[in-house]
XYZ file of C-alpha atoms in Angstrom:
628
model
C 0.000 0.000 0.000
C 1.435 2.991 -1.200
C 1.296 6.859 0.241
C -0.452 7.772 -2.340
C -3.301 5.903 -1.406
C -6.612 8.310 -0.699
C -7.263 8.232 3.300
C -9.964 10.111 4.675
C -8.024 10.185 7.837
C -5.384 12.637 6.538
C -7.725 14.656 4.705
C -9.240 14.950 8.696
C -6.317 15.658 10.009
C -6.228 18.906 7.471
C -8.438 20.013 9.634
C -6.754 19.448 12.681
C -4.339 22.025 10.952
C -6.405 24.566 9.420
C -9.134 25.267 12.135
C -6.808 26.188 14.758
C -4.976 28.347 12.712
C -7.939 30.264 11.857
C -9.069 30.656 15.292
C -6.008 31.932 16.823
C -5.943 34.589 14.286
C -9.488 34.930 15.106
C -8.348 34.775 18.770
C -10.595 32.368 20.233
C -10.483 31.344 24.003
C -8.115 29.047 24.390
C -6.638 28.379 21.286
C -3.537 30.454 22.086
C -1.531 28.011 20.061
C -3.335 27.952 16.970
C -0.248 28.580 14.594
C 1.275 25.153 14.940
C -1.494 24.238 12.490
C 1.449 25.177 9.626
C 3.763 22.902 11.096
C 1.008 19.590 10.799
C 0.594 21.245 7.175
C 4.209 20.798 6.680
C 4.463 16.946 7.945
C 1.234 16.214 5.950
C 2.872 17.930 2.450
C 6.035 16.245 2.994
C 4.518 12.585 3.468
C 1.839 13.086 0.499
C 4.076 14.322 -1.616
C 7.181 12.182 -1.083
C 5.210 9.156 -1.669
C 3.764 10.240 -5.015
C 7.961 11.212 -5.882
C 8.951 8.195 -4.664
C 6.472 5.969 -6.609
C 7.198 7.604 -9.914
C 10.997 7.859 -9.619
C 11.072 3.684 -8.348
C 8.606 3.200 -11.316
C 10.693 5.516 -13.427
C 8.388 7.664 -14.254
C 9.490 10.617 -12.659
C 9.237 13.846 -14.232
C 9.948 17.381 -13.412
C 7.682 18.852 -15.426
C 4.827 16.987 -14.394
C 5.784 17.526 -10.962
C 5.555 21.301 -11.192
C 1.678 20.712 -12.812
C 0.901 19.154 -10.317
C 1.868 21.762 -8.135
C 0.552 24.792 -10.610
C -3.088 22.995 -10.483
C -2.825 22.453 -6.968
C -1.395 26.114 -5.690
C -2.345 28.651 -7.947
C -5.761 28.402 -9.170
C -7.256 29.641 -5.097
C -4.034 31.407 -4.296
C -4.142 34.027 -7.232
C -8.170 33.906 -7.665
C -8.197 35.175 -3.355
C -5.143 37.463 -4.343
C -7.304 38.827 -6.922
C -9.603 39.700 -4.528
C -7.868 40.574 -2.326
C -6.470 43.227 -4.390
C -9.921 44.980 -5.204
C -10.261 44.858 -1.475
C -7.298 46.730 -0.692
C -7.531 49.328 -2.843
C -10.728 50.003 -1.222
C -9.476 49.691 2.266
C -6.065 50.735 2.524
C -4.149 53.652 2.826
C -1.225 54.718 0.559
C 2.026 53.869 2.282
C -0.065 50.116 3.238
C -1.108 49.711 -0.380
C 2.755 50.485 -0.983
C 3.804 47.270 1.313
C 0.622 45.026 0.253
C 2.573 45.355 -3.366
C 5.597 44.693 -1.887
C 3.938 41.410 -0.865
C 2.366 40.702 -4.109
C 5.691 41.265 -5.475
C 7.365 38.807 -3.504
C 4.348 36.353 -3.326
C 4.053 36.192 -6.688
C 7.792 35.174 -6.868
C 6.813 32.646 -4.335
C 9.501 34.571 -1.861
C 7.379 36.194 0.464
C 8.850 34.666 3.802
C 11.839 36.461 2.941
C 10.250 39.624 2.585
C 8.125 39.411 5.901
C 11.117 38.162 7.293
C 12.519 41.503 6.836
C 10.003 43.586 7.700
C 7.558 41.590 9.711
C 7.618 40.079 13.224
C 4.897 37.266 12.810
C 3.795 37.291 16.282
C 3.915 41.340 16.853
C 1.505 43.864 15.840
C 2.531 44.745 12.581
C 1.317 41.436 10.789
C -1.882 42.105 11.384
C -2.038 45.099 8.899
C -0.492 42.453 6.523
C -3.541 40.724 4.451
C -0.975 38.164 2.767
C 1.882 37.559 5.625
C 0.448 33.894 5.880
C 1.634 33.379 1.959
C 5.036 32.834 4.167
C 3.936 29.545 4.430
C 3.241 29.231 0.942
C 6.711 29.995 0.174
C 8.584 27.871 2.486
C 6.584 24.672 1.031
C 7.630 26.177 -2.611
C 11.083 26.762 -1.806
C 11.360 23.109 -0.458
C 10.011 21.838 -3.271
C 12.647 23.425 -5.955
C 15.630 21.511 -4.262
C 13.934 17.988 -3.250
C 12.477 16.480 -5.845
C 16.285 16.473 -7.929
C 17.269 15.666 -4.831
C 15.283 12.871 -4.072
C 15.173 10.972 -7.490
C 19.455 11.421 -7.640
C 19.433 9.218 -4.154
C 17.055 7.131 -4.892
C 17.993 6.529 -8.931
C 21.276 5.868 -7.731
C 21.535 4.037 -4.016
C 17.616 3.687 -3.472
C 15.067 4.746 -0.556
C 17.304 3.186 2.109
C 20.465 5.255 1.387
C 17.648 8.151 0.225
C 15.970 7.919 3.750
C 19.493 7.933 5.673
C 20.188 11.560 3.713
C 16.612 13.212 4.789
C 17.248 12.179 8.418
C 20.403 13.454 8.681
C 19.340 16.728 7.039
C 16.337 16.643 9.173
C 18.348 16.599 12.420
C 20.632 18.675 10.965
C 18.039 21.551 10.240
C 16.057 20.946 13.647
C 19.345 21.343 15.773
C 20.021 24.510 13.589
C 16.736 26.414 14.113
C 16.673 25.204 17.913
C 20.408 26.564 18.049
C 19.269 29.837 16.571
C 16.294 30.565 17.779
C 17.089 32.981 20.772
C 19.063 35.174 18.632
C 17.692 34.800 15.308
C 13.760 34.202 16.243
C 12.538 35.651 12.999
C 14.622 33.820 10.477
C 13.936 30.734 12.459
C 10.236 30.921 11.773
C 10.608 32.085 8.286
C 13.216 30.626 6.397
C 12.531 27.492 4.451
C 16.087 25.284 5.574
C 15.252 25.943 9.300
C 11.579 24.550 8.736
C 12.486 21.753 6.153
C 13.199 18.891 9.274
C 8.967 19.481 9.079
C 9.147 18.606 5.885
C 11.410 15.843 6.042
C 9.551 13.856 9.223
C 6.598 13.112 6.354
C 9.184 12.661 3.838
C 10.698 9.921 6.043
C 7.444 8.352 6.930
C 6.898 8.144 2.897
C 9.812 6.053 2.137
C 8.359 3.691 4.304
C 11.679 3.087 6.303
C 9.927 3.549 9.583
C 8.990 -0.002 11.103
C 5.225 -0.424 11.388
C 3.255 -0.482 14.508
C 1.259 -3.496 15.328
C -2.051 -4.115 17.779
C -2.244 -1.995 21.218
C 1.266 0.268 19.669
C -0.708 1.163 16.853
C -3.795 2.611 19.095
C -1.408 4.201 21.345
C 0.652 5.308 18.749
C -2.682 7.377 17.220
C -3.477 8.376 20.722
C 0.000 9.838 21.612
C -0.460 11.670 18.543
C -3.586 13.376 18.985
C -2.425 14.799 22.213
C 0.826 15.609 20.848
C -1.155 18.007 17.919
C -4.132 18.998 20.441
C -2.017 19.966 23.156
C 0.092 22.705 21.972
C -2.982 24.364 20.344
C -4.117 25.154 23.935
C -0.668 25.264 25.942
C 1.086 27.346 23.371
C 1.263 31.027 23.623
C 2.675 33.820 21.663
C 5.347 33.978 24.000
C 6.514 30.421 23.414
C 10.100 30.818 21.862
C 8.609 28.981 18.526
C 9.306 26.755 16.420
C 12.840 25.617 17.432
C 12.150 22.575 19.626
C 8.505 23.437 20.392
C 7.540 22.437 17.232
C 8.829 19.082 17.653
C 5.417 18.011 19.640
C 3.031 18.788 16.844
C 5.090 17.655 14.071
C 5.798 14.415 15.951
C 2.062 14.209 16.717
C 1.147 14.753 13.257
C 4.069 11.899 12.010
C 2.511 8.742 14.521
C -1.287 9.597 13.999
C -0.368 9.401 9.787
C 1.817 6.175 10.722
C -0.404 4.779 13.136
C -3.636 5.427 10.965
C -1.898 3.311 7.454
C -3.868 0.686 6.177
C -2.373 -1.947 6.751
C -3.311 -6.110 5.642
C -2.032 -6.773 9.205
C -4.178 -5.193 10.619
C -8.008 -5.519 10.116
C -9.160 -1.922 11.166
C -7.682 1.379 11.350
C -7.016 3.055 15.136
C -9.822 4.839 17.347
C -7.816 8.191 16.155
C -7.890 7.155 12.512
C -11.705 6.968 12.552
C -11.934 10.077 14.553
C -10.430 11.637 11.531
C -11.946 10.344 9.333
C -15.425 11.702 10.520
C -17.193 13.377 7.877
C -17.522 17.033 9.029
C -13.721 17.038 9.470
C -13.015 15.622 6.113
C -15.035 18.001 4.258
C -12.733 20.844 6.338
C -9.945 19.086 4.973
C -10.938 18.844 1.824
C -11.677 22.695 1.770
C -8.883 23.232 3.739
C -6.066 25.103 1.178
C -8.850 27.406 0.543
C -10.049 28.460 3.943
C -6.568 29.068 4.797
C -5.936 31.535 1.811
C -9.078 33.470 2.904
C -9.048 33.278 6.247
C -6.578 36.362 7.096
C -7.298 38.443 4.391
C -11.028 38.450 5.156
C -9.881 39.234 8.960
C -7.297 41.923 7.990
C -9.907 43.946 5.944
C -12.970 43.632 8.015
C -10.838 44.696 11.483
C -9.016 47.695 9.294
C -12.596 48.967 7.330
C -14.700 47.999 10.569
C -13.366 47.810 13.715
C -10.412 45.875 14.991
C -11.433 44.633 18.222
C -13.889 41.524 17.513
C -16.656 40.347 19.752
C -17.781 36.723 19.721
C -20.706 37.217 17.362
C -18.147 38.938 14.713
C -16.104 36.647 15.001
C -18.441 33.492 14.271
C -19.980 36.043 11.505
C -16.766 35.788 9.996
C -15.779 32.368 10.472
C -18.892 31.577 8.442
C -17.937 33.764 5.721
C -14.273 32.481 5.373
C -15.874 28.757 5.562
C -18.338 30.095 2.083
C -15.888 31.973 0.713
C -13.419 28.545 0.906
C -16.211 26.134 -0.083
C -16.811 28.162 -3.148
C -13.245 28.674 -4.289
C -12.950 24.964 -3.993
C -15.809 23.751 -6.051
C -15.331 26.648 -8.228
C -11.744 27.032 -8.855
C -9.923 24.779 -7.011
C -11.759 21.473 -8.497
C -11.934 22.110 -11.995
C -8.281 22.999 -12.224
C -6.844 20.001 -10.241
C -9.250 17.210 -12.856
C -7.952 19.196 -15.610
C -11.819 20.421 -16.168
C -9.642 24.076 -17.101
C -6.384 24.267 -19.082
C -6.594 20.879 -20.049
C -2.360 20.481 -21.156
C 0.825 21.290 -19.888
C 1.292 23.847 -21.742
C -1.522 25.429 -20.942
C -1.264 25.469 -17.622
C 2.310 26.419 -17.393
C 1.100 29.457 -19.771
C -1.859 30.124 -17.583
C 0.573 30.244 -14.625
C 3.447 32.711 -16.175
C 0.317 34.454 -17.038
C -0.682 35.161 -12.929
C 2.553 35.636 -12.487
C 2.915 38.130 -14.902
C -0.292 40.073 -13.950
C 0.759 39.879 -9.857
C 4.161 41.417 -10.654
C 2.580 44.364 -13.024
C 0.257 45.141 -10.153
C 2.436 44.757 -7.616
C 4.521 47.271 -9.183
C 2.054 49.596 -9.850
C 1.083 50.126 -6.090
C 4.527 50.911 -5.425
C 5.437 53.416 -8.859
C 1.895 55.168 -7.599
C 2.599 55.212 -3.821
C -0.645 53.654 -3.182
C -2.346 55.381 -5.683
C -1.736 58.630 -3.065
C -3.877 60.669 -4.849
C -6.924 59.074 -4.198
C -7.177 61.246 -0.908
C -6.903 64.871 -0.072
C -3.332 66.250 1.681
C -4.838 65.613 5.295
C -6.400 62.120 5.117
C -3.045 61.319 3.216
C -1.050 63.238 6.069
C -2.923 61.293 9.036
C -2.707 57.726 7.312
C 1.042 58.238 6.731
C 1.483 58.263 10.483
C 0.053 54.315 10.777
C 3.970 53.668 8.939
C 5.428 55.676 11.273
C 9.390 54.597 12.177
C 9.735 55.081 15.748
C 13.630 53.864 15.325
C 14.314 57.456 16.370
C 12.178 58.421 18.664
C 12.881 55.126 21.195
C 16.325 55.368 20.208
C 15.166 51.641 18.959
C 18.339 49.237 19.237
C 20.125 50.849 21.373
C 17.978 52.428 24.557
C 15.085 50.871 23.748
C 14.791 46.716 23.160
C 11.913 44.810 21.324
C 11.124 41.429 21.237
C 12.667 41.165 17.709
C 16.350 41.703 19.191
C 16.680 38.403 20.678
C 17.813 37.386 24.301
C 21.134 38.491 23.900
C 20.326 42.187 23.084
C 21.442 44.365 25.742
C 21.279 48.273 26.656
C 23.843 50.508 24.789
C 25.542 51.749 28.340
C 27.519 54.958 26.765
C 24.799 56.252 24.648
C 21.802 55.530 27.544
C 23.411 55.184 30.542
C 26.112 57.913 31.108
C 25.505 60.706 33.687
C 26.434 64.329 32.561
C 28.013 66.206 34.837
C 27.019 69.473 36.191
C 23.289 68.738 34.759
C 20.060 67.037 36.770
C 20.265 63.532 35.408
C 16.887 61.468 35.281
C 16.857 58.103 34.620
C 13.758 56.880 32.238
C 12.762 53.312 32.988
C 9.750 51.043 31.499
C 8.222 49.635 28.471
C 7.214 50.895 25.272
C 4.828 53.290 27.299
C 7.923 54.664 29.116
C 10.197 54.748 25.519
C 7.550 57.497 23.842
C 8.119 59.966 26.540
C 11.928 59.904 25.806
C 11.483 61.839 22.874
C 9.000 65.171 24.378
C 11.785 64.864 27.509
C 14.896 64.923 25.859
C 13.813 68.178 23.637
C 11.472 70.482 25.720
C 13.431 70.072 28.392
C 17.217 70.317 27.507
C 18.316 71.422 30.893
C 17.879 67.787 31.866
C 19.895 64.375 31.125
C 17.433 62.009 30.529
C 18.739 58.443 30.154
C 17.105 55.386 29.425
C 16.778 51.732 29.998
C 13.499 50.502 28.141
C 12.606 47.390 27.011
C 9.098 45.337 25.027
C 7.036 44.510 27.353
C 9.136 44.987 30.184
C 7.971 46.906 33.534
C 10.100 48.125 35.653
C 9.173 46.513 38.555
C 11.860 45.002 40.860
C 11.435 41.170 41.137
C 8.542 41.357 38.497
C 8.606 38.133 35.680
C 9.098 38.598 32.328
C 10.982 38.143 28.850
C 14.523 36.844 29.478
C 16.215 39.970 27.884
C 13.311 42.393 29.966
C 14.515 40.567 33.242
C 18.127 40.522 32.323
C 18.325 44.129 31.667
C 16.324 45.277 34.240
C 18.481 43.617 36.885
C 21.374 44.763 35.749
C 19.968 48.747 35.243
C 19.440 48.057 38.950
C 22.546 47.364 39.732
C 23.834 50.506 38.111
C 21.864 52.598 40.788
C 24.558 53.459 42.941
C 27.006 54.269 39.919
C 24.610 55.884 38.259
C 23.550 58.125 40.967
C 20.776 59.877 38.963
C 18.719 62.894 40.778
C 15.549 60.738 39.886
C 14.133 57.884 38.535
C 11.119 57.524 35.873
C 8.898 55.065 35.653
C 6.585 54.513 33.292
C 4.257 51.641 31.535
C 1.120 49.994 30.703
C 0.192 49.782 33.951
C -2.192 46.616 34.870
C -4.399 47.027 38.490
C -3.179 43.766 39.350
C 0.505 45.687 39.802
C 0.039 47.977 42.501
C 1.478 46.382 45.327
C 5.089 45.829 43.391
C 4.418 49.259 42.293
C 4.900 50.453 45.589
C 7.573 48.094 46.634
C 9.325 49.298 43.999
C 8.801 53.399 44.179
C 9.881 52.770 48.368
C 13.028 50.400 47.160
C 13.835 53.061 44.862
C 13.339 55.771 47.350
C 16.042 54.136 49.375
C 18.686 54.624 46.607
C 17.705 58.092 45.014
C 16.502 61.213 45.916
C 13.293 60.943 43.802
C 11.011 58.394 42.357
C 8.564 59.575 39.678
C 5.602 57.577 37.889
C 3.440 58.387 35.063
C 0.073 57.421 34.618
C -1.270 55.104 31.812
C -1.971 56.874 28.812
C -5.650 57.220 26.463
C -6.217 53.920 24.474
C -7.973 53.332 21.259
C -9.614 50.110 19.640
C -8.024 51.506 16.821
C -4.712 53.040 16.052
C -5.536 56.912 16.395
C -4.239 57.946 12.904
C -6.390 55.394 11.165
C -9.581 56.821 12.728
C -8.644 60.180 12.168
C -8.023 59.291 8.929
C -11.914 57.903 8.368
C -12.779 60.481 10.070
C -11.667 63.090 7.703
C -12.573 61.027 4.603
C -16.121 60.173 6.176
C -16.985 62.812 7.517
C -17.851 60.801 10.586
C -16.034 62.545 13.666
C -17.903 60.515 15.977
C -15.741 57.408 14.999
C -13.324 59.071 17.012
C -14.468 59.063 20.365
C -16.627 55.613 19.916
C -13.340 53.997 19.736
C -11.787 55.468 22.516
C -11.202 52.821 25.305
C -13.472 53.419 28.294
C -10.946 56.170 30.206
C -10.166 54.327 33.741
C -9.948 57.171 35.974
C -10.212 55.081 38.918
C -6.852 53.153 37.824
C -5.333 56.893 37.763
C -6.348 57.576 40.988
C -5.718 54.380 42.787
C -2.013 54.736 40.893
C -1.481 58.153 41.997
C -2.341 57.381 45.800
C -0.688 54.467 45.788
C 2.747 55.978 44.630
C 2.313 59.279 46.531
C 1.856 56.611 49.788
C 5.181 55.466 49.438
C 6.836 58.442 49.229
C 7.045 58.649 45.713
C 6.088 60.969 43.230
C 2.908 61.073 40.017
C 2.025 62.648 36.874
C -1.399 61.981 35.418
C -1.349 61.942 31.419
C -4.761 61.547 31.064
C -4.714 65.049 32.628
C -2.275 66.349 30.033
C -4.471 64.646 27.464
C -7.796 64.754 28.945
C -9.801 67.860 29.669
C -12.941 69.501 29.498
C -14.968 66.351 29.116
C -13.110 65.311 25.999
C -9.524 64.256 24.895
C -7.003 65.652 22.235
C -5.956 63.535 19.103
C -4.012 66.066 17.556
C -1.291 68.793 17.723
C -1.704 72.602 16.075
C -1.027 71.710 12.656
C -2.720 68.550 12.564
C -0.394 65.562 13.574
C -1.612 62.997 15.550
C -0.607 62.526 19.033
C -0.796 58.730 18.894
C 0.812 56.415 15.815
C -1.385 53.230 17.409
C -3.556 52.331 19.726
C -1.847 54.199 22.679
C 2.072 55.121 22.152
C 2.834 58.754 21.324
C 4.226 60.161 17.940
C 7.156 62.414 18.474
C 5.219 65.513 17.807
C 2.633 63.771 20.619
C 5.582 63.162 22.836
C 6.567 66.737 22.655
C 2.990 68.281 23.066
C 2.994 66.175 26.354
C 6.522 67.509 27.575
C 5.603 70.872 26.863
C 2.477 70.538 29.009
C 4.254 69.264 32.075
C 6.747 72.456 31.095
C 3.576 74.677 31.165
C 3.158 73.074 34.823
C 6.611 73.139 35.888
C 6.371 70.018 36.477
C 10.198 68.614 36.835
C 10.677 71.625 38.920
């Protein structure tokens, strides 16, 4: 029995890969894992696709060229009829300097390349993919990219030394990569999840299982074989979160899982019925999710992207089931529509055709690609101030945080550390401050530094990382902090700043912290959260001005949380330290300001300042003398 053999088990298990992926990007309860729903794609591609290779090169009827129709029918027929969409969809939707990077990524999709662009510009599991309607073609590519060097590959071993010699080579490479992306991962987290030869030992696991080298499991090993597996795939989906340092090792559990539920679930004439797990699978409703399951993952986060960017971005549970039903037509259809009739040959019948009718896509993705980007997003759709507000939502903040240097994000790895001449050095015969926090604490650097010159402000900020002695955390947010800390008494700064997203939950190391502090400096000085939006501030204003529709404004703006401010500013004025409210500096009269004199937005996102916001601030607290 051959791999090739149809098995309604693995066409279940499709959806075992597909549905969580769509509802962690939908962010369901408790699917905080989702995204290892690539990495069962990648062990079911290898195995199904390494047993057709195999079959045809022992048979010797391997061919390149049919190989790559077979992969034209099967990829592009959904991929560039939801890109087409897509397209229309964006033009509608986004703004220029977003329809700029959406052709970037048509660009680089369309080469089938695009993990290397969002590698470059993209941190999967931050904030900026989800302005990116085709960052999951990164999958896509990896599979592509894989398949250009192993299929040559494959029929050279096994033309010449056969599957035994051929299976020894994948497992060694398979090792090979796994150690490489585990051994890279806390430096290099990005490339690790990206590139194609530090996800190809995903690959290789079904290719192994194809060649049929692994020994077969017999009576109670076979059921627990299919029951070790479908814990080893469920699992992470609800243990995983996107703070697991992933894939590197972590993705060893699902891919494993994936490998001994297809093994454990083969037909075999030893065996007179398939495993409890196999017929789980195999259930109908899952099948027909597998079978539709290419398609509802090209549409699911496009179809999320634009609804949360020309709707609202914060979904409630009936939105999101509204939209899980839509991606689930919208797949069904492109499947019986597009999908079908191109795999059975129904359309573009020959070879040729189809390899004409894919240089054609191609062709046509490129030309528009490059047309966003000659046109700048087609910039003159809107007048100078929508096109002024929108080109804030691009905003670098490199700058501003003094990004790299004083100011660490989760992209820098573990090993990043705090540039000590350029953000820790006390100037003497000035007031030195020292500026400690998070993100919320780097945007205030900025307003500081310049409306108040008379004052050294340095700075040790970090992602995510609050500045709160003893406090858990990222390993390079703990690291740092401890060793800023330890600094103190070197340093010897006239006072300390703390700043952050402040959580309710933190006020009792809040004020362990302000007295601890109070004990090695002079003065300790906190600053209250800051206004929040569902929406980043610049896009609203934005569809504001183009609408019409002010009132968008203020219906997105988070619920303020005065009582938060208050509890905050007696909590820290208890121990002795010492509070400024920005609410108040943003806040007054019953309504709150979203913009500076000549109409830039004080906010690039949801909540962090622009530098002309940061300044506004600082000149505020200037008005009220407030680092007197």
């Amino acid at each position: 029995m051959h791999a090739a053999t149809y098995r309604r088990d693995i066409d279940g298990l499709r959806a075992f890969a597909v549905l969580p992926v769509v509802a962690y990007h939908l962010q369901l309860r408790f699917i905080t894992g989702g995204y290892v729903g690539v990495d069962i794609f990648f062990v079911i591609s290898g195995f199904l696709i390494t047993g057709i290779l195999a079959r045809e090169v022992e048979e010797r009827r391997f061919s390149i060229g049919r190989f790559y129709e077979r992969r034209i029918r099967r990829i592009f027929p959904a991929m560039f009829f939801v890109l087409a969409a897509a397209t229309i969809a964006a033009f509608a939707i986004l703004y220029p300097l977003e329809l700029v990077s959406y052709g970037h990524s048509m660009l680089w999709n369309a080469l089938f390349m695009s993990n290397n662009y969002f590698l470059a510009t993209t941190n999967y599991f931050a904030m900026g993919g989800e302005t990116k309607p085709l960052i999951h073609t990164w999958s896509l590519a990896v599979e592509e990219q894989f398949y250009i060097v192993f299929p040559p590959l494959l029929w050279v071993l096994m033309r010449r030394w056969g599957r035994g010699v051929a299976a020894v080579v994948m497992a060694v490479c398979a090792v090979a990569t796994l150690g490489l992306s585990a051994a890279l991962l806390a430096s290099y987290p990005s490339a690790v999840f990206y590139l194609a030869p530090l996800r190809a030992w995903e690959l290789l696991i079904g290719s192994l299982l194809a060649l049929d080298v692994v020994p077969r499991l017999r009576g109670m090993a076979r059921e627990a074989g299919g029951g070790l597996g479908l814990l080893l795939v469920v699992a992470p989906v609800i243990l995983y979160t996107h703070a697991t340092p992933f894939p590197g090792l972590a993705a060893l559990p699902p891919c494993l899982g994936t490998a001994l539920l297809i093994h454990s679930g083969r037909p075999d004439p030893g065996a007179a019925l398939p495993t409890l797990s196999a017929r789980f699978l195999a259930w109908t409703p899952f099948v027909w999710v597998g079978l539709i399951s290419y398609s509802l993952y090209l549409w699911h986060w496009p179809t999320i992207v634009f609804y949360r960017l020309g709707v609202h971005s914060v979904l409630g549970v009936a939105e999101k089931l509204a939209l899980l039903a839509v991606m689930i037509a919208l797949a069904w259809f492109s499947w019986r529509v597009v999908e079908r009739p191109f795999r059975t040959r129904a359309l573009l019948a020959t070879r040729r055709a189809i390899f004409a009718g894919g240089a054609f896509v191609i062709a046509a993705s490129l030309a528009t690609g490059a047309a966003l980007i000659a046109t700048d997003g087609f910039a003159s759709r809107l007048s100078p101030r929508v096109a002024k507000l929108a080109s804030y939502l691009n905003l670098d903040i490199t700058a501003q945080y003094r990004q790299g240097r004083c100011f660490l994000s989760n992209e820098e790895g573990s090993t990043a550390t705090i540039d000590r001449a350029a953000c820790l050095t006390p100037r003497p015969g000035t007031r030195n401050y020292l500026l400690l926090g998070d993100s919320h604490g780097a945007h205030l650097w900025w307003g500081l530094a310049h409306v108040f010159p008379q004052i050294n402000v340095m700075q040790a900020t970090a992602s995510g990382c609050r500045p709160l002695i003893g406090a858990p955390g990222l390993p390079h947010c703990v690291g740092e902090r401890a060793a800023v800390y330890r600094l103190l008494p070197s340093l010897r700064p006239d006072a300390v700043l703390l700043a952050a997203r402040w959580r309710a939950d933190e006020l009792p190391q809040l004020v362990a912290t302000v007295r601890a502090l109070r004990g090695q400096t002079g003065r300790v000085i906190v600053f209250g959260p800051i206004v929040q939006y569902d929406d980043p501030l610049p896009r609203l204003l934005a569809n504001a001005a183009w609408s019409g529709r002010t009132a968008l404004i203020a219906a997105r703006r988070r619920p303020l949380d005065r009582a938060l401010d208050r509890k905050l500013a007696a909590a820290v004025r208890g121990a002795g330290g010492e509070y400024i409210s920005i609410y108040d500096a943003l806040c007054r009269g019953g309504d709150c300001q979203t913009e500076t004199a000549d109409g830039a937005p004080l906010q690039f996102d949801y909540g962090h300042l622009t530098p002309e916001g940061s300044i506004a601030i600082a000149e505020h607290w200037r008005r009220l003398a407030a680092f007197r």
